[in-house]
Amino acid sequence: MDQIQDIRAFVAIVDHGSQSAAARQLGRSVQSISRSLSVLERSLGVQLLRRTTRQSSVTEVGLAYHRRVRAALAEFDAAAVEASSQLDSPRGLLRVAAPVQFAPAFVVPLIGAFMQRYPDMEVELTASDRFVDLIEGELDLAIRIGELPDSELAAKPLGELRLVVFGSPAYFARHGRPQRPEDLADHQCVVRTTHGSDAHWPFTVDGTLQRVKVTGRFRADNTAAIYAAVLSGLGLFFTPLWQIRDLLDSGQAELVLTEFESPRIPVHAVWPSARGSFARARLFADFAAAHLPSLQPREGPGAG
């Protein structure tokens, strides 16, 4: 891994008190942070942190090293920002990847605003649900939904997405509404066959995450077909809220079990920190973090 990323991980651990806090701050996994620390200590030949089963404390050598490299990182980041800001109009090609359905709803409007702000920038978008290897591939940045795996990529949090259960008014008129997740055992649930012949939907019950098994008489492998089935009254479905915003606004669909929603799904921009396009990728990531919330549809019923 790039040594600057290893140093950044160490500084974040000391600044924020733990490896888990550093991972949250940097948008990386705890395993990645731990590996960065081990690599850095091996390269220096010294122990920077004392580790116990419950906590870590910085050594005297680590304190001195932290004081020096923290200042150096601040200078490094300031220089990068200054270099980028020196351009009256940043220019060049930025190659971006995003999930198929998420791209037109969120990323294309974001790119439009970005290109309007920076008229000399060009953007090439790849819409794919495939996990693209940015290190090996011909891409500069990717938008990823969900928890990030252990990675050597730089990352910036962009926001979070809700997961909801919805059905049609006709279905609720015939079958009533589930009041708790366990009530789904008495309801028809539409199952996506790419997940097998049954499904387990996550809910937060009494402060803990639980997965409830659901089944139903109708199954399909296509999101559009599933939504059509739900609107026809064939059952309930579990999906990201943004995908059905228009159905809720038009009254064709209604949410249930909102008080038991599972934790929201994080959205990140990720990019290779050592690539020549770093400045352009970071510029886009910062722009996305500042503007993506304003481009998202209203959360509407059940928000909170």
Tab-separated table of N, CA, C and O in Angstrom, residues 144-262:
chain	number	residue	atom	x	y	z
A	144	ARG	N	-19.598	3.742	-5.064
A	144	ARG	CA	-19.929	2.410	-4.554
A	144	ARG	C	-20.940	2.512	-3.426
A	144	ARG	O	-20.831	3.368	-2.547
A	145	ILE	N	-21.911	1.601	-3.481
A	145	ILE	CA	-22.988	1.548	-2.496
A	145	ILE	C	-22.756	0.347	-1.591
A	145	ILE	O	-22.554	-0.768	-2.071
A	146	GLY	N	-22.798	0.551	-0.285
A	146	GLY	CA	-22.597	-0.525	0.670
A	146	GLY	C	-21.287	-0.355	1.425
A	146	GLY	O	-20.479	0.543	1.139
A	147	GLU	N	-21.084	-1.223	2.402
A	147	GLU	CA	-19.847	-1.171	3.179
A	147	GLU	C	-18.664	-1.469	2.266
A	147	GLU	O	-18.722	-2.360	1.425
A	148	LEU	N	-17.591	-0.719	2.437
A	148	LEU	CA	-16.418	-0.905	1.593
A	148	LEU	C	-15.619	-2.117	2.056
A	148	LEU	O	-15.398	-2.295	3.254
A	149	PRO	N	-15.172	-2.937	1.115
A	149	PRO	CA	-14.282	-4.039	1.491
A	149	PRO	C	-12.898	-3.513	1.821
A	149	PRO	O	-12.589	-2.336	1.591
A	150	ASP	N	-12.063	-4.390	2.350
A	150	ASP	CA	-10.677	-4.038	2.600
A	150	ASP	C	-10.062	-3.582	1.278
A	150	ASP	O	-10.108	-4.286	0.286
A	151	SER	N	-9.489	-2.388	1.241
A	151	SER	CA	-9.100	-1.806	-0.041
A	151	SER	C	-7.913	-0.886	0.109
A	151	SER	O	-7.666	-0.326	1.178
A	152	GLU	N	-7.165	-0.729	-0.968
A	152	GLU	CA	-6.059	0.214	-1.017
A	152	GLU	C	-6.489	1.546	-1.628
A	152	GLU	O	-5.655	2.407	-1.903
A	153	LEU	N	-7.786	1.717	-1.844
A	153	LEU	CA	-8.299	2.923	-2.467
A	153	LEU	C	-8.545	4.020	-1.436
A	153	LEU	O	-8.912	3.741	-0.299
A	154	ALA	N	-8.367	5.261	-1.856
A	154	ALA	CA	-8.836	6.384	-1.055
A	154	ALA	C	-10.353	6.440	-1.165
A	154	ALA	O	-10.925	5.995	-2.163
A	155	ALA	N	-11.025	6.959	-0.145
A	155	ALA	CA	-12.491	6.958	-0.140
A	155	ALA	C	-13.017	8.216	0.528
A	155	ALA	O	-12.380	8.759	1.435
A	156	LYS	N	-14.190	8.647	0.078
A	156	LYS	CA	-14.871	9.793	0.685
A	156	LYS	C	-16.343	9.455	0.828
A	156	LYS	O	-17.000	9.114	-0.168
A	157	PRO	N	-16.906	9.539	2.036
A	157	PRO	CA	-18.339	9.289	2.217
A	157	PRO	C	-19.171	10.344	1.490
A	157	PRO	O	-18.875	11.534	1.559
A	158	LEU	N	-20.218	9.889	0.810
A	158	LEU	CA	-21.101	10.797	0.073
A	158	LEU	C	-22.497	10.890	0.682
A	158	LEU	O	-23.231	11.822	0.389
A	159	GLY	N	-22.884	9.925	1.495
A	159	GLY	CA	-24.222	9.939	2.065
A	159	GLY	C	-24.672	8.533	2.405
A	159	GLY	O	-23.874	7.588	2.410
A	160	GLU	N	-25.962	8.388	2.681
A	160	GLU	CA	-26.548	7.103	3.056
A	160	GLU	C	-27.895	6.943	2.377
A	160	GLU	O	-28.570	7.927	2.058
A	161	LEU	N	-28.294	5.689	2.168
A	161	LEU	CA	-29.561	5.379	1.519
A	161	LEU	C	-30.421	4.511	2.432
A	161	LEU	O	-29.916	3.619	3.120
A	162	ARG	N	-31.735	4.769	2.416
A	162	ARG	CA	-32.674	3.979	3.218
A	162	ARG	C	-33.119	2.722	2.473
A	162	ARG	O	-33.279	2.716	1.261
A	163	LEU	N	-33.351	1.668	3.231
A	163	LEU	CA	-33.976	0.446	2.724
A	163	LEU	C	-35.362	0.345	3.343
A	163	LEU	O	-35.516	0.501	4.553
A	164	VAL	N	-36.374	0.064	2.514
A	164	VAL	CA	-37.760	0.104	2.982
A	164	VAL	C	-38.540	-1.090	2.459
A	164	VAL	O	-38.151	-1.752	1.497
A	165	VAL	N	-39.669	-1.355	3.110
A	165	VAL	CA	-40.645	-2.350	2.643
A	165	VAL	C	-41.865	-1.586	2.139
A	165	VAL	O	-42.359	-0.680	2.807
A	166	PHE	N	-42.346	-1.965	0.937
A	166	PHE	CA	-43.486	-1.247	0.382
A	166	PHE	C	-44.466	-2.222	-0.263
A	166	PHE	O	-44.132	-3.375	-0.576
A	167	GLY	N	-45.685	-1.732	-0.435
A	167	GLY	CA	-46.735	-2.503	-1.090
A	167	GLY	C	-47.733	-1.560	-1.721
A	167	GLY	O	-47.637	-0.340	-1.576
A	168	SER	N	-48.718	-2.109	-2.403
A	168	SER	CA	-49.738	-1.285	-3.052
A	168	SER	C	-50.932	-1.090	-2.131
A	168	SER	O	-51.209	-1.930	-1.261
A	169	PRO	N	-51.675	0.000	-2.286
A	169	PRO	CA	-52.890	0.189	-1.490
A	169	PRO	C	-53.868	-0.966	-1.659
A	169	PRO	O	-54.552	-1.344	-0.695
A	170	ALA	N	-53.929	-1.550	-2.846
A	170	ALA	CA	-54.841	-2.675	-3.083
A	170	ALA	C	-54.449	-3.878	-2.233
A	170	ALA	O	-55.317	-4.568	-1.667
A	171	TYR	N	-53.151	-4.136	-2.139
A	171	TYR	CA	-52.696	-5.254	-1.309
A	171	TYR	C	-53.074	-5.014	0.151
A	171	TYR	O	-53.582	-5.908	0.838
A	172	PHE	N	-52.808	-3.816	0.655
A	172	PHE	CA	-53.106	-3.527	2.057
A	172	PHE	C	-54.609	-3.579	2.329
A	172	PHE	O	-55.030	-3.972	3.426
A	173	ALA	N	-55.425	-3.203	1.354
A	173	ALA	CA	-56.877	-3.265	1.530
A	173	ALA	C	-57.343	-4.704	1.698
A	173	ALA	O	-58.284	-4.984	2.451
A	174	ARG	N	-56.690	-5.628	1.005
A	174	ARG	CA	-57.087	-7.041	1.067
A	174	ARG	C	-56.465	-7.795	2.242
A	174	ARG	O	-57.095	-8.653	2.847
A	175	HIS	N	-55.205	-7.468	2.554
A	175	HIS	CA	-54.446	-8.292	3.503
A	175	HIS	C	-54.053	-7.569	4.785
A	175	HIS	O	-53.508	-8.198	5.703
A	176	GLY	N	-54.300	-6.271	4.875
A	176	GLY	CA	-53.875	-5.522	6.046
A	176	GLY	C	-52.390	-5.207	6.005
A	176	GLY	O	-51.685	-5.565	5.053
A	177	ARG	N	-51.917	-4.543	7.062
A	177	ARG	CA	-50.522	-4.112	7.120
A	177	ARG	C	-49.762	-4.845	8.223
A	177	ARG	O	-50.280	-4.981	9.330
A	178	PRO	N	-48.573	-5.294	7.942
A	178	PRO	CA	-47.760	-5.873	9.025
A	178	PRO	C	-47.383	-4.796	10.021
A	178	PRO	O	-47.022	-3.677	9.653
A	179	GLN	N	-47.502	-5.122	11.300
A	179	GLN	CA	-47.175	-4.177	12.355
A	179	GLN	C	-45.755	-4.351	12.883
A	179	GLN	O	-45.151	-3.409	13.381
A	180	ARG	N	-45.232	-5.571	12.768
A	180	ARG	CA	-43.878	-5.893	13.192
A	180	ARG	C	-43.241	-6.810	12.148
A	180	ARG	O	-43.957	-7.475	11.391
A	181	PRO	N	-41.916	-6.866	12.084
A	181	PRO	CA	-41.272	-7.699	11.068
A	181	PRO	C	-41.721	-9.155	11.084
A	181	PRO	O	-41.873	-9.772	10.022
A	182	GLU	N	-41.983	-9.700	12.275
A	182	GLU	CA	-42.397	-11.111	12.331
A	182	GLU	C	-43.762	-11.341	11.690
A	182	GLU	O	-44.104	-12.473	11.311
A	183	ASP	N	-44.564	-10.276	11.535
A	183	ASP	CA	-45.862	-10.411	10.870
A	183	ASP	C	-45.726	-10.753	9.396
A	183	ASP	O	-46.694	-11.195	8.763
A	184	LEU	N	-44.534	-10.562	8.826
A	184	LEU	CA	-44.339	-10.857	7.403
A	184	LEU	C	-44.537	-12.346	7.099
A	184	LEU	O	-44.776	-12.713	5.952
A	185	ALA	N	-44.454	-13.188	8.125
A	185	ALA	CA	-44.708	-14.617	7.922
A	185	ALA	C	-46.126	-14.872	7.448
A	185	ALA	O	-46.400	-15.884	6.797
A	186	ASP	N	-47.039	-13.944	7.740
A	186	ASP	CA	-48.438	-14.090	7.332
A	186	ASP	C	-48.755	-13.286	6.077
A	186	ASP	O	-49.921	-13.148	5.710
A	187	HIS	N	-47.723	-12.752	5.403
A	187	HIS	CA	-47.937	-11.936	4.209
A	187	HIS	C	-47.216	-12.529	3.013
A	187	HIS	O	-46.247	-13.286	3.154
A	188	GLN	N	-47.696	-12.164	1.831
A	188	GLN	CA	-47.017	-12.508	0.603
A	188	GLN	C	-45.882	-11.515	0.368
A	188	GLN	O	-46.085	-10.307	0.397
A	189	CYS	N	-44.692	-12.031	0.173
A	189	CYS	CA	-43.530	-11.190	-0.105
A	189	CYS	C	-42.941	-11.596	-1.451
A	189	CYS	O	-42.781	-12.790	-1.736
A	190	VAL	N	-42.664	-10.628	-2.272
A	190	VAL	CA	-42.075	-10.906	-3.583
A	190	VAL	C	-40.585	-11.161	-3.393
A	190	VAL	O	-39.887	-10.375	-2.754
A	191	VAL	N	-40.102	-12.254	-3.944
A	191	VAL	CA	-38.721	-12.682	-3.738
A	191	VAL	C	-37.935	-12.530	-5.038
A	191	VAL	O	-38.394	-12.948	-6.101
A	192	ARG	N	-36.792	-11.950	-4.939
A	192	ARG	CA	-35.890	-11.827	-6.080
A	192	ARG	C	-35.116	-13.130	-6.217
A	192	ARG	O	-34.388	-13.526	-5.300
A	193	THR	N	-35.240	-13.784	-7.354
A	193	THR	CA	-34.672	-15.137	-7.503
A	193	THR	C	-33.155	-15.129	-7.584
A	193	THR	O	-32.521	-16.169	-7.395
A	194	THR	N	-32.543	-13.985	-7.866
A	194	THR	CA	-31.087	-13.942	-7.864
A	194	THR	C	-30.531	-14.138	-6.459
A	194	THR	O	-29.344	-14.364	-6.296
A	195	HIS	N	-31.397	-14.050	-5.448
A	195	HIS	CA	-31.001	-14.265	-4.054
A	195	HIS	C	-31.431	-15.636	-3.544
A	195	HIS	O	-31.399	-15.892	-2.351
A	196	GLY	N	-31.852	-16.520	-4.450
A	196	GLY	CA	-32.317	-17.835	-4.051
A	196	GLY	C	-33.830	-17.917	-4.044
A	196	GLY	O	-34.536	-16.997	-4.466
A	197	SER	N	-34.362	-19.024	-3.572
A	197	SER	CA	-35.813	-19.240	-3.578
A	197	SER	C	-36.503	-18.582	-2.392
A	197	SER	O	-37.727	-18.573	-2.312
A	198	ASP	N	-35.742	-18.070	-1.437
A	198	ASP	CA	-36.332	-17.313	-0.336
A	198	ASP	C	-35.409	-16.132	-0.033
A	198	ASP	O	-34.397	-15.934	-0.703
A	199	ALA	N	-35.773	-15.325	0.919
A	199	ALA	CA	-34.978	-14.140	1.227
A	199	ALA	C	-35.024	-13.872	2.718
A	199	ALA	O	-35.933	-14.323	3.425
A	200	HIS	N	-34.048	-13.151	3.185
A	200	HIS	CA	-33.995	-12.714	4.583
A	200	HIS	C	-33.836	-11.204	4.581
A	200	HIS	O	-32.817	-10.674	4.124
A	201	TRP	N	-34.856	-10.496	5.068
A	201	TRP	CA	-34.842	-9.037	5.065
A	201	TRP	C	-34.371	-8.524	6.422
A	201	TRP	O	-34.853	-8.990	7.475
A	202	PRO	N	-33.439	-7.567	6.450
A	202	PRO	CA	-32.918	-7.052	7.724
A	202	PRO	C	-33.822	-5.981	8.329
A	202	PRO	O	-34.344	-5.114	7.620
A	203	PHE	N	-33.969	-6.044	9.645
A	203	PHE	CA	-34.740	-5.034	10.387
A	203	PHE	C	-34.029	-4.743	11.705
A	203	PHE	O	-33.300	-5.600	12.229
A	204	THR	N	-34.269	-3.564	12.244
A	204	THR	CA	-33.770	-3.219	13.569
A	204	THR	C	-34.903	-3.421	14.566
A	204	THR	O	-35.916	-2.723	14.523
A	205	VAL	N	-34.741	-4.392	15.445
A	205	VAL	CA	-35.767	-4.735	16.431
A	205	VAL	C	-35.153	-4.630	17.823
A	205	VAL	O	-34.163	-5.309	18.117
A	206	ASP	N	-35.735	-3.769	18.660
A	206	ASP	CA	-35.229	-3.564	20.023
A	206	ASP	C	-33.738	-3.247	20.025
A	206	ASP	O	-32.966	-3.734	20.871
A	207	GLY	N	-33.316	-2.449	19.052
A	207	GLY	CA	-31.938	-1.987	19.008
A	207	GLY	C	-30.944	-2.947	18.392
A	207	GLY	O	-29.750	-2.632	18.321
A	208	THR	N	-31.386	-4.109	17.948
A	208	THR	CA	-30.471	-5.077	17.337
A	208	THR	C	-30.923	-5.406	15.921
A	208	THR	O	-32.113	-5.360	15.603
A	209	LEU	N	-29.950	-5.754	15.076
A	209	LEU	CA	-30.255	-6.101	13.700
A	209	LEU	C	-30.691	-7.558	13.625
A	209	LEU	O	-29.980	-8.452	14.100
A	210	GLN	N	-31.859	-7.780	13.044
A	210	GLN	CA	-32.386	-9.140	12.877
A	210	GLN	C	-32.743	-9.360	11.413
A	210	GLN	O	-33.163	-8.418	10.725
A	211	ARG	N	-32.596	-10.582	10.942
A	211	ARG	CA	-32.951	-10.930	9.572
A	211	ARG	C	-34.156	-11.855	9.604
A	211	ARG	O	-34.113	-12.919	10.220
A	212	VAL	N	-35.216	-11.423	8.937
A	212	VAL	CA	-36.488	-12.143	8.946
A	212	VAL	C	-36.658	-12.869	7.616
A	212	VAL	O	-36.593	-12.246	6.547
A	213	LYS	N	-36.888	-14.168	7.688
A	213	LYS	CA	-37.093	-14.941	6.467
A	213	LYS	C	-38.485	-14.658	5.910
A	213	LYS	O	-39.476	-14.664	6.643
A	214	VAL	N	-38.557	-14.396	4.609
A	214	VAL	CA	-39.831	-14.133	3.946
A	214	VAL	C	-39.966	-15.044	2.732
A	214	VAL	O	-38.975	-15.471	2.141
A	215	THR	N	-41.212	-15.345	2.385
A	215	THR	CA	-41.499	-16.145	1.199
A	215	THR	C	-42.747	-15.584	0.527
A	215	THR	O	-43.463	-14.757	1.104
A	216	GLY	N	-43.019	-16.061	-0.665
A	216	GLY	CA	-44.208	-15.623	-1.386
A	216	GLY	C	-44.447	-16.485	-2.607
A	216	GLY	O	-43.581	-17.260	-3.028
A	217	ARG	N	-45.593	-16.315	-3.195
A	217	ARG	CA	-45.978	-17.130	-4.344
A	217	ARG	C	-45.402	-16.594	-5.645
A	217	ARG	O	-45.354	-17.321	-6.634
A	218	PHE	N	-44.966	-15.341	-5.661
A	218	PHE	CA	-44.406	-14.774	-6.891
A	218	PHE	C	-42.924	-14.472	-6.696
A	218	PHE	O	-42.521	-13.873	-5.697
A	219	ARG	N	-42.123	-14.886	-7.674
A	219	ARG	CA	-40.687	-14.634	-7.659
A	219	ARG	C	-40.260	-14.138	-9.037
A	219	ARG	O	-40.858	-14.513	-10.051
A	220	ALA	N	-39.214	-13.315	-9.091
A	220	ALA	CA	-38.718	-12.802	-10.363
A	220	ALA	C	-37.254	-12.415	-10.215
A	220	ALA	O	-36.762	-12.218	-9.101
A	221	ASP	N	-36.572	-12.281	-11.367
A	221	ASP	CA	-35.151	-11.929	-11.336
A	221	ASP	C	-34.890	-10.517	-11.847
A	221	ASP	O	-33.739	-10.142	-12.031
A	222	ASN	N	-35.955	-9.743	-12.059
A	222	ASN	CA	-35.820	-8.431	-12.666
A	222	ASN	C	-36.549	-7.394	-11.812
A	222	ASN	O	-37.705	-7.591	-11.435
A	223	THR	N	-35.861	-6.285	-11.516
A	223	THR	CA	-36.433	-5.280	-10.632
A	223	THR	C	-37.703	-4.670	-11.202
A	223	THR	O	-38.691	-4.484	-10.478
A	224	ALA	N	-37.709	-4.349	-12.501
A	224	ALA	CA	-38.896	-3.751	-13.111
A	224	ALA	C	-40.091	-4.688	-13.006
A	224	ALA	O	-41.217	-4.258	-12.713
A	225	ALA	N	-39.867	-5.990	-13.222
A	225	ALA	CA	-40.952	-6.964	-13.116
A	225	ALA	C	-41.445	-7.069	-11.674
A	225	ALA	O	-42.650	-7.202	-11.416
A	226	ILE	N	-40.519	-7.016	-10.733
A	226	ILE	CA	-40.894	-7.091	-9.317
A	226	ILE	C	-41.756	-5.897	-8.923
A	226	ILE	O	-42.790	-6.049	-8.262
A	227	TYR	N	-41.352	-4.703	-9.332
A	227	TYR	CA	-42.131	-3.522	-8.994
A	227	TYR	C	-43.531	-3.587	-9.618
A	227	TYR	O	-44.524	-3.195	-8.986
A	228	ALA	N	-43.610	-4.084	-10.847
A	228	ALA	CA	-44.920	-4.240	-11.494
A	228	ALA	C	-45.781	-5.220	-10.710
A	228	ALA	O	-46.997	-5.013	-10.551
A	229	ALA	N	-45.164	-6.283	-10.206
A	229	ALA	CA	-45.903	-7.276	-9.428
A	229	ALA	C	-46.423	-6.664	-8.122
A	229	ALA	O	-47.568	-6.905	-7.722
A	230	VAL	N	-45.593	-5.872	-7.458
A	230	VAL	CA	-46.020	-5.236	-6.214
A	230	VAL	C	-47.183	-4.282	-6.477
A	230	VAL	O	-48.184	-4.275	-5.739
A	231	LEU	N	-47.098	-3.498	-7.537
A	231	LEU	CA	-48.177	-2.561	-7.862
A	231	LEU	C	-49.454	-3.286	-8.251
A	231	LEU	O	-50.555	-2.742	-8.110
A	232	SER	N	-49.326	-4.534	-8.716
A	232	SER	CA	-50.495	-5.348	-9.061
A	232	SER	C	-51.108	-6.022	-7.844
A	232	SER	O	-52.101	-6.745	-7.969
A	233	GLY	N	-50.490	-5.840	-6.689
A	233	GLY	CA	-51.037	-6.405	-5.462
A	233	GLY	C	-50.579	-7.810	-5.156
A	233	GLY	O	-51.201	-8.499	-4.339
A	234	LEU	N	-49.464	-8.255	-5.769
A	234	LEU	CA	-49.007	-9.625	-5.564
A	234	LEU	C	-48.188	-9.802	-4.283
A	234	LEU	O	-47.909	-10.938	-3.898
A	235	GLY	N	-47.810	-8.717	-3.647
A	235	GLY	CA	-47.058	-8.883	-2.413
A	235	GLY	C	-46.255	-7.655	-2.059
A	235	GLY	O	-46.360	-6.599	-2.698
A	236	LEU	N	-45.439	-7.785	-1.009
A	236	LEU	CA	-44.578	-6.723	-0.506
A	236	LEU	C	-43.154	-6.950	-0.995
A	236	LEU	O	-42.766	-8.072	-1.315
A	237	PHE	N	-42.360	-5.868	-1.009
A	237	PHE	CA	-40.970	-6.007	-1.440
A	237	PHE	C	-40.088	-5.079	-0.628
A	237	PHE	O	-40.524	-4.050	-0.121
A	238	PHE	N	-38.822	-5.470	-0.516
A	238	PHE	CA	-37.804	-4.754	0.246
A	238	PHE	C	-36.812	-4.147	-0.737
A	238	PHE	O	-36.211	-4.871	-1.547
A	239	THR	N	-36.612	-2.810	-0.680
A	239	THR	CA	-35.828	-2.160	-1.731
A	239	THR	C	-35.280	-0.824	-1.247
A	239	THR	O	-35.777	-0.262	-0.251
A	240	PRO	N	-34.287	-0.261	-1.923
A	240	PRO	CA	-33.848	1.102	-1.601
A	240	PRO	C	-34.960	2.112	-1.865
A	240	PRO	O	-35.651	2.038	-2.885
A	241	LEU	N	-35.123	3.055	-0.965
A	241	LEU	CA	-36.198	4.041	-1.090
A	241	LEU	C	-36.118	4.837	-2.379
A	241	LEU	O	-37.133	5.102	-3.023
A	242	TRP	N	-34.904	5.225	-2.790
A	242	TRP	CA	-34.777	6.110	-3.949
A	242	TRP	C	-35.332	5.474	-5.224
A	242	TRP	O	-35.765	6.177	-6.133
A	243	GLN	N	-35.344	4.140	-5.279
A	243	GLN	CA	-35.823	3.477	-6.493
A	243	GLN	C	-37.341	3.555	-6.650
A	243	GLN	O	-37.855	3.378	-7.755
A	244	ILE	N	-38.058	3.812	-5.560
A	244	ILE	CA	-39.526	3.836	-5.641
A	244	ILE	C	-40.096	5.189	-5.240
A	244	ILE	O	-41.285	5.298	-4.956
A	245	ARG	N	-39.242	6.220	-5.227
A	245	ARG	CA	-39.705	7.547	-4.818
A	245	ARG	C	-40.910	8.004	-5.620
A	245	ARG	O	-41.895	8.524	-5.078
A	246	ASP	N	-40.880	7.819	-6.951
A	246	ASP	CA	-41.984	8.258	-7.808
A	246	ASP	C	-43.269	7.489	-7.498
A	246	ASP	O	-44.375	8.055	-7.560
A	247	LEU	N	-43.148	6.207	-7.157
A	247	LEU	CA	-44.332	5.399	-6.844
A	247	LEU	C	-44.991	5.888	-5.552
A	247	LEU	O	-46.223	5.904	-5.442
A	248	LEU	N	-44.184	6.300	-4.596
A	248	LEU	CA	-44.731	6.838	-3.345
A	248	LEU	C	-45.391	8.194	-3.577
A	248	LEU	O	-46.480	8.460	-3.072
A	249	ASP	N	-44.718	9.037	-4.338
A	249	ASP	CA	-45.258	10.373	-4.591
A	249	ASP	C	-46.584	10.320	-5.341
A	249	ASP	O	-47.456	11.163	-5.128
A	250	SER	N	-46.737	9.321	-6.216
A	250	SER	CA	-47.963	9.204	-7.013
A	250	SER	C	-49.074	8.464	-6.276
A	250	SER	O	-50.195	8.367	-6.787
A	251	GLY	N	-48.781	7.908	-5.107
A	251	GLY	CA	-49.784	7.170	-4.351
A	251	GLY	C	-49.958	5.736	-4.790
A	251	GLY	O	-50.842	5.036	-4.285
A	252	GLN	N	-49.110	5.268	-5.704
A	252	GLN	CA	-49.227	3.880	-6.167
A	252	GLN	C	-48.649	2.890	-5.164
A	252	GLN	O	-48.934	1.695	-5.239
A	253	ALA	N	-47.821	3.374	-4.253
A	253	ALA	CA	-47.176	2.499	-3.273
A	253	ALA	C	-47.145	3.193	-1.917
A	253	ALA	O	-47.175	4.427	-1.834
A	254	GLU	N	-47.079	2.385	-0.857
A	254	GLU	CA	-47.017	2.902	0.509
A	254	GLU	C	-45.986	2.097	1.298
A	254	GLU	O	-45.786	0.905	1.042
A	255	LEU	N	-45.346	2.766	2.267
A	255	LEU	CA	-44.335	2.111	3.093
A	255	LEU	C	-44.962	1.484	4.331
A	255	LEU	O	-45.962	1.972	4.849
A	256	VAL	N	-44.348	0.415	4.801
A	256	VAL	CA	-44.718	-0.205	6.074
A	256	VAL	C	-43.447	-0.517	6.847
A	256	VAL	O	-42.350	-0.558	6.287
A	257	LEU	N	-43.600	-0.728	8.141
A	257	LEU	CA	-42.513	-1.138	9.036
A	257	LEU	C	-41.362	-0.125	9.059
A	257	LEU	O	-40.202	-0.490	9.274
A	258	THR	N	-41.680	1.162	8.865
A	258	THR	CA	-40.612	2.163	8.821
A	258	THR	C	-39.886	2.307	10.159
A	258	THR	O	-38.703	2.668	10.185
A	259	GLU	N	-40.593	2.015	11.258
A	259	GLU	CA	-39.937	2.150	12.558
A	259	GLU	C	-38.938	1.030	12.830
A	259	GLU	O	-38.198	1.060	13.820
A	260	PHE	N	-38.903	0.025	11.956
A	260	PHE	CA	-37.985	-1.106	12.128
A	260	PHE	C	-36.916	-1.146	11.030
A	260	PHE	O	-36.277	-2.178	10.832
A	261	GLU	N	-36.727	-0.038	10.336
A	261	GLU	CA	-35.789	-0.042	9.219
A	261	GLU	C	-34.379	-0.417	9.670
A	261	GLU	O	-33.930	-0.047	10.748
A	262	SER	N	-33.675	-1.140	8.798
A	262	SER	CA	-32.286	-1.509	9.059
A	262	SER	C	-31.383	-0.292	8.881
A	262	SER	O	-31.805	0.735	8.329
